[in-house]
Coordinates of C-alpha atoms in Angstrom, one line a residue:
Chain A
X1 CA 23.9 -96.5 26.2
X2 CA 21.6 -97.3 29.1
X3 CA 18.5 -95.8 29.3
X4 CA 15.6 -95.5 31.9
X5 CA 12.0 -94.3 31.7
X6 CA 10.1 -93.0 34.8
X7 CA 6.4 -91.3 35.0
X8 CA 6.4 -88.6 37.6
X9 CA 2.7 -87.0 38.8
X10 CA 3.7 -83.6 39.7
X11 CA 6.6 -81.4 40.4
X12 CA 7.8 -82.6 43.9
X13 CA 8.1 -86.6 42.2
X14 CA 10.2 -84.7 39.5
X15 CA 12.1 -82.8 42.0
X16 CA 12.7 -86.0 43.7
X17 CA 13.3 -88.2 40.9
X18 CA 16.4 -85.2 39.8
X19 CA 17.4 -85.8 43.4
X20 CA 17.8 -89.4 43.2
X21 CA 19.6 -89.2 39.9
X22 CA 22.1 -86.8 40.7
X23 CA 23.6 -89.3 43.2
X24 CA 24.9 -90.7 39.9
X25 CA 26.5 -87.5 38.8
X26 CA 30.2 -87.3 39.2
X27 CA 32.7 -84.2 38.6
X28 CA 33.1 -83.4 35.0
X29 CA 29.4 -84.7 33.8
X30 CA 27.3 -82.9 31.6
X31 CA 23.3 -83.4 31.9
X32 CA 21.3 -82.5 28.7
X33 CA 18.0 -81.7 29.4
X34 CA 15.6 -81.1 26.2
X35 CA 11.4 -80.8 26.5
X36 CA 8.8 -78.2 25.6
X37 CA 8.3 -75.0 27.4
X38 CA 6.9 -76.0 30.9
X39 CA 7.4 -79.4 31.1
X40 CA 10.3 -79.0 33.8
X41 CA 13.4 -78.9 33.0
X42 CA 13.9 -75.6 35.5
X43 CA 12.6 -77.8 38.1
X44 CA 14.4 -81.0 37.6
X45 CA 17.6 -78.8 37.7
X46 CA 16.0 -77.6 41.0
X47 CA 16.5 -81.1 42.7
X48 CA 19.4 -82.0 41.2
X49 CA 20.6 -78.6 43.2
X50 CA 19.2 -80.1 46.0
X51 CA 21.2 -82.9 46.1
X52 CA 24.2 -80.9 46.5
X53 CA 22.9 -79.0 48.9
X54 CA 22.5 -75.6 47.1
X55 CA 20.7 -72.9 49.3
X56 CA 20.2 -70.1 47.1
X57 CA 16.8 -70.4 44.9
X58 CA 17.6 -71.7 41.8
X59 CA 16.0 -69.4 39.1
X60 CA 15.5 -69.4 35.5
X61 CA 18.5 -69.1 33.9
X62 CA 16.7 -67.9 30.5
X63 CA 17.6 -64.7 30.4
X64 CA 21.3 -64.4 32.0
X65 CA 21.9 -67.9 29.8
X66 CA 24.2 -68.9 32.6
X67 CA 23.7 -69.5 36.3
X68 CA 26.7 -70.8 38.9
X69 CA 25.8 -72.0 41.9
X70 CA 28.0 -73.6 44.8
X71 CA 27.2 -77.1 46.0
X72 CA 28.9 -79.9 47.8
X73 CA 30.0 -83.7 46.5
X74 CA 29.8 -86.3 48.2
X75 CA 32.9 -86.0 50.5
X76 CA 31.5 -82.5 51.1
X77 CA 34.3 -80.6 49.0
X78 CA 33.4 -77.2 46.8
X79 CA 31.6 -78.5 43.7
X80 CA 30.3 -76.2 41.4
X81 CA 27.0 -76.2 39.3
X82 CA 26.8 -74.7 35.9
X83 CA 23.2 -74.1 35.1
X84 CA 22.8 -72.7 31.0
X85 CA 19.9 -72.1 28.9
X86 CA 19.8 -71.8 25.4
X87 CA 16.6 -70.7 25.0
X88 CA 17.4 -67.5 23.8
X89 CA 20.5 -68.4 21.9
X90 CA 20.5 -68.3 18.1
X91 CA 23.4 -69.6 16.7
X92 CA 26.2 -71.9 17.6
X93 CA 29.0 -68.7 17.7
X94 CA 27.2 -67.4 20.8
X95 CA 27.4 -70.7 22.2
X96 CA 31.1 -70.4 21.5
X97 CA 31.0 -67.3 22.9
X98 CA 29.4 -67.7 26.2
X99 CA 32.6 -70.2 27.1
X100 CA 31.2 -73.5 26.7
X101 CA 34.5 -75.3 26.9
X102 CA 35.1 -74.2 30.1
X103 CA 31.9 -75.0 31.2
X104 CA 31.2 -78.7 29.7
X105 CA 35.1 -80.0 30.4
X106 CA 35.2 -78.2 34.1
X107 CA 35.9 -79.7 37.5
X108 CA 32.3 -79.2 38.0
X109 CA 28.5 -80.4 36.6
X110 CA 26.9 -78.6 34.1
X111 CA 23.0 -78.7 33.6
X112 CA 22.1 -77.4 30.5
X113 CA 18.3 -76.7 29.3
X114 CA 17.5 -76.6 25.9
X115 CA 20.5 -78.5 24.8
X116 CA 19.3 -79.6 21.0
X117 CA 20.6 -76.2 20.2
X118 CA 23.9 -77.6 20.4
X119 CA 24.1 -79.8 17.8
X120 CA 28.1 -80.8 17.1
X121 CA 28.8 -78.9 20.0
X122 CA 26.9 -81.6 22.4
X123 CA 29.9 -83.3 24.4
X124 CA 29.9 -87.1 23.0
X125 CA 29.9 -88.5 27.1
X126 CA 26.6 -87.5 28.7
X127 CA 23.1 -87.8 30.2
X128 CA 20.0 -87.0 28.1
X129 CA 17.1 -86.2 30.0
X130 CA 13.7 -85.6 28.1
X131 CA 10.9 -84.6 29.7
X132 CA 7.4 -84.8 28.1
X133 CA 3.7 -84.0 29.1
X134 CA 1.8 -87.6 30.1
X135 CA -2.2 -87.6 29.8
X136 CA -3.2 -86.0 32.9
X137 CA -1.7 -82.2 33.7
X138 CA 0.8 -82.7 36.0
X139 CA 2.0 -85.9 34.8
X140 CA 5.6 -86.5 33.3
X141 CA 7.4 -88.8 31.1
X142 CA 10.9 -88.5 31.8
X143 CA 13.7 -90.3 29.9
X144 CA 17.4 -90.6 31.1
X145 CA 20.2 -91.9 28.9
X146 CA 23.8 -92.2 29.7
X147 CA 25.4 -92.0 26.7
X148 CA 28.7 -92.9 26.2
X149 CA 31.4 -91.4 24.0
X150 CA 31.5 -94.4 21.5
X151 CA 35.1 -92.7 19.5
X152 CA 36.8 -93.2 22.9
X153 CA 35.0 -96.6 24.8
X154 CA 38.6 -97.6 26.2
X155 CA 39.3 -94.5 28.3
X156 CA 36.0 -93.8 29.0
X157 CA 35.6 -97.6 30.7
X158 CA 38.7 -97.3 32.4
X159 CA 37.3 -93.4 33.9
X160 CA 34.2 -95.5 35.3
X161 CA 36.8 -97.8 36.7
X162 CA 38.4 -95.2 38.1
X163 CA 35.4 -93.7 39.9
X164 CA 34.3 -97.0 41.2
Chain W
X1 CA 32.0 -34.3 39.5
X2 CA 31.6 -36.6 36.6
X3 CA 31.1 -39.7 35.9
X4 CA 31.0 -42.2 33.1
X5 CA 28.5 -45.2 33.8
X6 CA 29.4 -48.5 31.8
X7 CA 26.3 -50.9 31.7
X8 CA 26.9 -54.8 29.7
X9 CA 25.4 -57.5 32.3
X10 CA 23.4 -58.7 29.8
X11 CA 22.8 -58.1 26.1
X12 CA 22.8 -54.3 26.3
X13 CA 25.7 -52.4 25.9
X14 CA 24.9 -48.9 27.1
X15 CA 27.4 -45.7 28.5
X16 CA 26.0 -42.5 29.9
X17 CA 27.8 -39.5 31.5
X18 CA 26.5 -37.7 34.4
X19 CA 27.8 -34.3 36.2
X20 CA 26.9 -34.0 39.7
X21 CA 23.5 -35.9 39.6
X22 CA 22.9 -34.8 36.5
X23 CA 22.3 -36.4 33.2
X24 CA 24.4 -35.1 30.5
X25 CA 24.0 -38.4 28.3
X26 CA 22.7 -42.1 28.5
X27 CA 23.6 -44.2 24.7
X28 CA 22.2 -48.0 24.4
X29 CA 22.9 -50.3 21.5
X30 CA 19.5 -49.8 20.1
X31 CA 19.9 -46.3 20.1
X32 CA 23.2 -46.0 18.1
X33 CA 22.2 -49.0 16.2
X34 CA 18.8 -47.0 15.3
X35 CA 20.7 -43.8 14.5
X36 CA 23.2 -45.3 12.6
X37 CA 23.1 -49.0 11.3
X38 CA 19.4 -49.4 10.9
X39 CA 17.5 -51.4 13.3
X40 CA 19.8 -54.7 13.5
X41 CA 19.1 -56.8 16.2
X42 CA 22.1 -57.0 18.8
X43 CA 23.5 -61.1 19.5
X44 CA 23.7 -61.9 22.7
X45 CA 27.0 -62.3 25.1
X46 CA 30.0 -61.2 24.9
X47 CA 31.2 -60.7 21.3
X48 CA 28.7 -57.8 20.9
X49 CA 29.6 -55.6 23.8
X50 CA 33.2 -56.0 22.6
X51 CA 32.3 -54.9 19.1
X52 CA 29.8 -52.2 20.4
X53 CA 32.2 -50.9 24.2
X54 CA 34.2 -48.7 22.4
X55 CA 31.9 -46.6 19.7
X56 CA 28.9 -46.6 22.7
X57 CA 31.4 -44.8 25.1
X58 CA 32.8 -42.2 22.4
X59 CA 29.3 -41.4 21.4
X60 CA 28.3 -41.0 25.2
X61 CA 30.8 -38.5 25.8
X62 CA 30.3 -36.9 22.5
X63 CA 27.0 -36.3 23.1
X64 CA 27.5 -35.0 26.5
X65 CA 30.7 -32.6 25.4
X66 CA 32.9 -34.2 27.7
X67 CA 36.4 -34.8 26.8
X68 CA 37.8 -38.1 28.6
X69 CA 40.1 -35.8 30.5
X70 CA 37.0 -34.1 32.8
X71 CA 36.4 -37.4 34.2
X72 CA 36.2 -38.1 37.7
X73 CA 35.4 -41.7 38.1
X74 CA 34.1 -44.2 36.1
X75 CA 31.8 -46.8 36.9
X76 CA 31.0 -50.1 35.5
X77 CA 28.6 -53.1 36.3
X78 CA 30.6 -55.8 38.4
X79 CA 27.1 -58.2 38.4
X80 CA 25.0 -60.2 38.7
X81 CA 25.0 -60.9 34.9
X82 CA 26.7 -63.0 32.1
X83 CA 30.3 -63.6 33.1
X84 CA 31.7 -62.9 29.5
X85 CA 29.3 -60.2 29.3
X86 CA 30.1 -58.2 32.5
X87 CA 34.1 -58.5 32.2
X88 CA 33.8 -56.6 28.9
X89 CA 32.4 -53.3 30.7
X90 CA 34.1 -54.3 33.3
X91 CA 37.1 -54.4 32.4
X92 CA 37.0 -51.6 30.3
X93 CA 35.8 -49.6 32.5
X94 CA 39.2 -50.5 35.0
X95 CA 41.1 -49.9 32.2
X96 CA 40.2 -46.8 31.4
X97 CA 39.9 -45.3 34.9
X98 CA 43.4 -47.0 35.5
X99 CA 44.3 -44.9 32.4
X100 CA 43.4 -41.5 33.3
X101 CA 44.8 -42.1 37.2
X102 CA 40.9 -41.5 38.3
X103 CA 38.6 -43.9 40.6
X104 CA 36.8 -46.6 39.2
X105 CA 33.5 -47.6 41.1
X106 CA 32.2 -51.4 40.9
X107 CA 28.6 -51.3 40.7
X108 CA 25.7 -53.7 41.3
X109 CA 23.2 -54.4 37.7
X110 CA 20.4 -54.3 40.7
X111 CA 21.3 -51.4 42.4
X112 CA 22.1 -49.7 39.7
X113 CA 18.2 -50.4 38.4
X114 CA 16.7 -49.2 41.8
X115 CA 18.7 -46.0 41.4
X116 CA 17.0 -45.0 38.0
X117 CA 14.3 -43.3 40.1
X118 CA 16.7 -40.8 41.2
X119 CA 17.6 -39.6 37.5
X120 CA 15.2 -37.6 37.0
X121 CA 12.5 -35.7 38.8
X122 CA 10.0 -36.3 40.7
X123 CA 12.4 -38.2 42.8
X124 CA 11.0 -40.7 45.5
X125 CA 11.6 -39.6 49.1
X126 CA 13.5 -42.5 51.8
X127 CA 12.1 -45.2 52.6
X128 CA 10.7 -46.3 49.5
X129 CA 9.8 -49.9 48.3
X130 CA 11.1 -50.3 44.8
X131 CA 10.0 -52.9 42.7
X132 CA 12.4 -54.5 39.6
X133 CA 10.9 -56.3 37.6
X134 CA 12.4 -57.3 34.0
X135 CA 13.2 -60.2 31.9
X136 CA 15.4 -61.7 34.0
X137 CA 14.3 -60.3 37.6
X138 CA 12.1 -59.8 39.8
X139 CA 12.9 -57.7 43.1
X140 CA 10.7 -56.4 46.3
X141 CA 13.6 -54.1 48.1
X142 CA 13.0 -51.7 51.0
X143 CA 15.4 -48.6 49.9
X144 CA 16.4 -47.1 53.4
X145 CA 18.7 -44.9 51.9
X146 CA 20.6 -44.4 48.6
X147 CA 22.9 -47.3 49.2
X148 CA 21.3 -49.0 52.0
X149 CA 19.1 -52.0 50.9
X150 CA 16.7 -54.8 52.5
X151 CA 15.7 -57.6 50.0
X152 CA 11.9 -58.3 50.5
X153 CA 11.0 -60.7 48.3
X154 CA 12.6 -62.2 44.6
X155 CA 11.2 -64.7 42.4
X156 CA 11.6 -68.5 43.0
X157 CA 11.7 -69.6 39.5
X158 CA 10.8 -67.1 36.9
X159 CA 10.8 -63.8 36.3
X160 CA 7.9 -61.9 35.6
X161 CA 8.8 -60.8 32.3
X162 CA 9.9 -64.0 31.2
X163 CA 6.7 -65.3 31.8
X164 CA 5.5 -62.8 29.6
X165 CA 8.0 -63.9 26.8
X166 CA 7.3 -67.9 27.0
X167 CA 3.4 -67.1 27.2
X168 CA 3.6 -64.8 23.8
X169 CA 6.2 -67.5 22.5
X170 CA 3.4 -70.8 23.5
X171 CA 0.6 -68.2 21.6
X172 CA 2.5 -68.1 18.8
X173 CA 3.0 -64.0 19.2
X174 CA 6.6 -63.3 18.5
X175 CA 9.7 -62.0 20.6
X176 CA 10.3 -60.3 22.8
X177 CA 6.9 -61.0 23.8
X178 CA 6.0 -58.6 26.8
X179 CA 5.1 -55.4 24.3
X180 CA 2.9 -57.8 22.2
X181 CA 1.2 -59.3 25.0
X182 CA 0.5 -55.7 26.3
X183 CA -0.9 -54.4 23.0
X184 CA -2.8 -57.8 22.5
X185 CA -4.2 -58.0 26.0
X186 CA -5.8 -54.2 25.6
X187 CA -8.3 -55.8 23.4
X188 CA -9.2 -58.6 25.5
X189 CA -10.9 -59.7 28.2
X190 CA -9.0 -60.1 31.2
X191 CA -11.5 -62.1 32.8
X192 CA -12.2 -64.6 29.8
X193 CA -9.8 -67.5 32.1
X194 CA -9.3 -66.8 35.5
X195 CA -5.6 -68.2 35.6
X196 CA -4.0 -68.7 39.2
X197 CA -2.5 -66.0 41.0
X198 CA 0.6 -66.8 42.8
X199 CA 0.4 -65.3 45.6
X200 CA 2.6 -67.7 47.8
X201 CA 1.6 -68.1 51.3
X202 CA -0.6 -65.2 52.7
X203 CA 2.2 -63.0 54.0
X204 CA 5.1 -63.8 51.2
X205 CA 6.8 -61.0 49.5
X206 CA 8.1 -63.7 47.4
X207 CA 7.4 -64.4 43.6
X208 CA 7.0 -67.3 41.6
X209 CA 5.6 -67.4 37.8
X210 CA 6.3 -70.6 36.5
X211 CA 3.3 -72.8 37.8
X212 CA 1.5 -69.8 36.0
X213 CA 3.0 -70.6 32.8
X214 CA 2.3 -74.4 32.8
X215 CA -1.6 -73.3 33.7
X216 CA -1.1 -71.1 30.3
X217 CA 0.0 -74.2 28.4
X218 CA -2.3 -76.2 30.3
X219 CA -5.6 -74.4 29.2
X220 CA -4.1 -74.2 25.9
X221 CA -4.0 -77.6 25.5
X222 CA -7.3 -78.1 26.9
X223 CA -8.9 -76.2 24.1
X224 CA -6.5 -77.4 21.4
X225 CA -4.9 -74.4 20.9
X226 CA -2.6 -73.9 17.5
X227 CA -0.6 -70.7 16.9
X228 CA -0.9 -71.3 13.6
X229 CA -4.9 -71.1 13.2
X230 CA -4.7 -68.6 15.9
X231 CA -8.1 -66.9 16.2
X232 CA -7.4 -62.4 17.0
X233 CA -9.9 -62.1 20.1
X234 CA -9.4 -65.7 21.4
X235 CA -5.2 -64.4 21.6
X236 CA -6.1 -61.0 22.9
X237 CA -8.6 -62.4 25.3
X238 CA -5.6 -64.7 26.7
X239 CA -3.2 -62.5 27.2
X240 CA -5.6 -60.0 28.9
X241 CA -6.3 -63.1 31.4
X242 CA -2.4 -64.3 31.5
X243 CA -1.4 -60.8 32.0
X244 CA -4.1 -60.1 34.7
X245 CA -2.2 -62.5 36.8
X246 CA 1.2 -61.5 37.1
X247 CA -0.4 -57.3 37.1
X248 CA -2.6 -58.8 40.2
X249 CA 0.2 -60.2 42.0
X250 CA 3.0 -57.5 41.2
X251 CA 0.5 -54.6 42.7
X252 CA -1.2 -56.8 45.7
X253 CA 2.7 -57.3 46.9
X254 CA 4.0 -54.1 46.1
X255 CA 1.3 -52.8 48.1
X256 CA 1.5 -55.0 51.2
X257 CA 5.3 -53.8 51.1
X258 CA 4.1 -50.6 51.2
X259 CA 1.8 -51.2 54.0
X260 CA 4.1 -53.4 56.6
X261 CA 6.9 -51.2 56.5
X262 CA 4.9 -47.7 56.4
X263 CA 6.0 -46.0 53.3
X264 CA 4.7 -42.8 51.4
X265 CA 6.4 -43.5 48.5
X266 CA 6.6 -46.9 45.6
X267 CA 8.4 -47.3 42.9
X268 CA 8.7 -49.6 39.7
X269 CA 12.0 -50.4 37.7
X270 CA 13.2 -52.5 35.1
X271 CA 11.8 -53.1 31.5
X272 CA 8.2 -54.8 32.8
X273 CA 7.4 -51.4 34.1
X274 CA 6.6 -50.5 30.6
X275 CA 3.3 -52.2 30.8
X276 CA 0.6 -50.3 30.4
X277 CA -2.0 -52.2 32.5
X278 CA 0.6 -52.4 35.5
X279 CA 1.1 -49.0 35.3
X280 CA -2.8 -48.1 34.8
X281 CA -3.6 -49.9 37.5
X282 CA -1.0 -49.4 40.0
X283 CA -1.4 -45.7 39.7
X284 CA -5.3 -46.2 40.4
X285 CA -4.3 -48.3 43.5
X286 CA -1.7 -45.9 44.8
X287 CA -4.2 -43.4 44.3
X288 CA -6.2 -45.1 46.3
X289 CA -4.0 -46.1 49.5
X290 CA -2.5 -42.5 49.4
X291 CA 0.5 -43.5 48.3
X292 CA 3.3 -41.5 45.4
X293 CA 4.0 -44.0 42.8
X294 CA 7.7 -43.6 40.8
X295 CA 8.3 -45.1 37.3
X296 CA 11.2 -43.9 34.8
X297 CA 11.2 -43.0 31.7
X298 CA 11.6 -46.3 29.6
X299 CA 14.6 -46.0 28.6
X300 CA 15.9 -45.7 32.3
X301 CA 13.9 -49.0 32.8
X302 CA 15.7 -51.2 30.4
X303 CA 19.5 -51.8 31.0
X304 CA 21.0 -48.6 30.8
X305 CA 24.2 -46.9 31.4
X306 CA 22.7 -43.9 32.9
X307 CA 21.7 -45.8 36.0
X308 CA 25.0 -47.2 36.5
X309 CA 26.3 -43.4 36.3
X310 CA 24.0 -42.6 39.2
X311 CA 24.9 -45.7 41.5
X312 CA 28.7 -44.5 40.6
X313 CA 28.0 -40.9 41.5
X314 CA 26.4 -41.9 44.9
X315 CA 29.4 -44.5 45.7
X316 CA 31.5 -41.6 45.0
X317 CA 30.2 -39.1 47.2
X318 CA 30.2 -41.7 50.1
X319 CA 33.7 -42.4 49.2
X320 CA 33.1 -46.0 48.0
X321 CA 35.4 -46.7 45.1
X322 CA 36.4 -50.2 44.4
X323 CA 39.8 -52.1 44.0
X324 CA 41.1 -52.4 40.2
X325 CA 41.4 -56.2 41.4
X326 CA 37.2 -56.1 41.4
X327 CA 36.0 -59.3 39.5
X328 CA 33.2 -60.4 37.5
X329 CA 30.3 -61.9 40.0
X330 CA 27.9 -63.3 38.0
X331 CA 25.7 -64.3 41.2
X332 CA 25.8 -60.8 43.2
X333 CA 23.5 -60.4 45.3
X334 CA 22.4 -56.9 46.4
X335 CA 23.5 -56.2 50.3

């Protein structure tokens, strides 16, 4: 696990930060993004968007759950963005039945706000991002992990070999 | 002609029934739930409408006295929504039609939410400017004509009624929040914090609600606040101020629709419009600029199927069915 710890001063150094991190995102990655209400999680889904060139405003996705936008990878092919919310969610089954399987093991990237509602379901191979309120008002603590899925280290070495 | 409207974009499950513009029968989850399992609380997604598609629809046409045979058309939301949520209306609604050898019309959840006006009377005349604003939206359209559209202005982050539910949820007020902060806020002082306005640049007809949220949580760690010790007029006084805001900002750019593109006649959909001090003061300000202001009944405002049956009967007339090979589009924008 490899971990990193930035303090961003308002929402355009979080929107950038998200930017600069999602060069690191590859198909099939799942970010985790947990924090209090308002401590921007919305917006550092906004820049990661950015960085693959979404046009579309990226909204809230608290009360549809699930937003899909289209974006672009690096060699400019289709790439799409999940964007969930579990805000509103209360039990595990409706995670189940929202289609998380699809969404987590896709082709694509999945952002997904809220995500210590999903307990077991949390894919083992993934980035945590926590954002939490620093001392002055617009002030962030973000933390990013990359956590690894420690049952399968082998293939999961060999997929980072792959990418490289 | 008559149609059957299926509505399930998002957690409601509604059906209504209308004959040639007219209402014969709109049924919502809550309602049958009220009427005949006792208040329980519909789970979101998909699993519910499934559960819920086929009694909803039977009770619709019940109510109505229609057999499935009189149908003409039936219509069914196509999005923007929850993708497992939409295919279940969808899809039955294909089904069915495909069934009885009748049209099926596709239609859009915002649309659909714009044409609520037209349910019952008074109607708005064309051009309007509608406003939808709801949980999970928040719309400024110029209505040329029934299906004929311009998008204004939409929010860039949150909608205006989820700001409403995060700000009861950081005050420690329960869910769904908007009706609490309404009945809270008519005992307080709206001008007890003066919380931003978001108004955008000078001439935008575009929202944004989140950076008001954070000044909500902001001031309410400033002062220390704790839901738990929560103090009654200290609550009510910041939800009159909180809700202040976004009723400031809803009206001042409903207005200057209004006003650049020379319309007699406003309206206001979607579930926000249930609050009082929006529709208090928007009434006075309409008043006021000489303009007719349109709200529906609430339950036309919340998802509903009846709307869906009105956007289907319109499609209809004009000939616009849609292909049984219609998908799910969870992003749909309205054109």
């Amino acid at each position: 696990m490899t971990q990193r710890r930035t303090m961003t001063r308002s929402e355009d150094e979080t929107r950038a930060l998200a930017r600069a991190f999602a060069a690191e995102l590859r198909r099939g990655d799942v970010v985790a993004l947990s924090g209090e209400l308002g401590a921007g999680k919305t917006h550092f889904v906004k820049g990661m968007c950015e960085a693959f060139g979404v046009h579309e405003p990226v909204t809230s996705p608290t009360f549809v759950i699930l937003n899909r936008y289209g974006g672009k990878d690096s060699t400019g092919n289709e790439l799409l963005l999940y964007h969930l919310d579990l805000y509103r969610v209360k039990s595990l089954e409706e995670i189940y039945d929202i289609g998380y399987e699809e969404i987590f093991y896709s082709n694509g990237i999945a952002f997904v706000e809220w995500a210590e509602f999903l307990g077991e379901l949390l894919p083992p191979r993934r980035y945590d991002v926590r954002l939490s309120f620093g001392e002055q008002e617009h002030e962030r603590t973000i933390e990013i992990h990359s956590v690894e899925d420690k049952r399968d280290d082998a293939s999961s070495v060999s997929r980072r070999k792959a990418r490289a | 002609m008559t149609i059957l409207g299926i509505e399930t974009s998002c957690d409601e499950t509604s059906a209504a029934v209308l004959r040639d513009g007219v209402l014969l029968s709109n049924i919502t989850t809550s309602q049958l739930f009220h009427s005949q399992y006792g208040g329980v609380v519909p789970e979101l997604a998909s699993r519910a409408h499934q559960r819920l598609i086929v009694p909803i629809v039977e009770e619709a046409l019940k109510k109505a006295g229609v057999n499935k045979s009189e149908l003409d058309a039936v219509a069914a939301v196509y999005g923007p929504g929850l993708i497992g949520a939409i295919l279940v209306g969808l899809s039955f609604g294909k089904a069915l039609a495909m069934g009885l050898q009748i049209p099926f019309v596709g239609v859009n959840h915002m649309e659909a939410h714009i044409l609520s006006n037209l349910i019952e009377d008074p109607k708005p005349e064309f051009p309007f400017i509608n406003l939808t604003v709801s949980g999970g939206h928040t719309q400024l359209v110029l209505v040329k004509h029934p299906l004929d559209y311009e998008m204004l202005g939409e929010t860039k982050d949150d909608a205006a009624g989820e700001a409403f539910d995060k700000v009861a949820k950081m005050l420690g007020i329960g869910y769904p929040g908007g009706p609490m902060v309404d009945k809270l806020a008519a005992q307080g002082d709206p001008k007890y914090v003066d919380f931003p306005r978001p108004y955008l640049d000078e001439n935008s007809l575009e929202f944004s609600f989140s950076g008001l949220k954070t000044s909500v949580l902001y001031h309410l760690r400033k002062i220390q606040f704790d839901p738990a010790k929560q103090n009654g007029a200290l609550v009510q006084n910041l939800c009159a101020s909180f809700q202040a805001s976004v009723v400031d900002v809803l009206i001042h750019k409903l207005i200057m629709a209004a006003k650049k593109y020379r319309v007699r006649d406003i309206a206001v959909a979607g579930g926000v419009a249930a609050n009082s001090e929006l529709r208090r003061r928007l009434l006075e300000r309409a008043k006021k600029e000489g303009l007719r202001l349109f709200i529906p009944k609430f339950e036309y405002c919340t998802d509903n199927g009846a709307m869906v049956a009105m956007a289907g009967y319109l499609k209809m007339v004009e000939g616009r069915t849609s292909d049984l090979e219609l998908t799910a589009e969870p992003n749909l924008e309205l054109q």
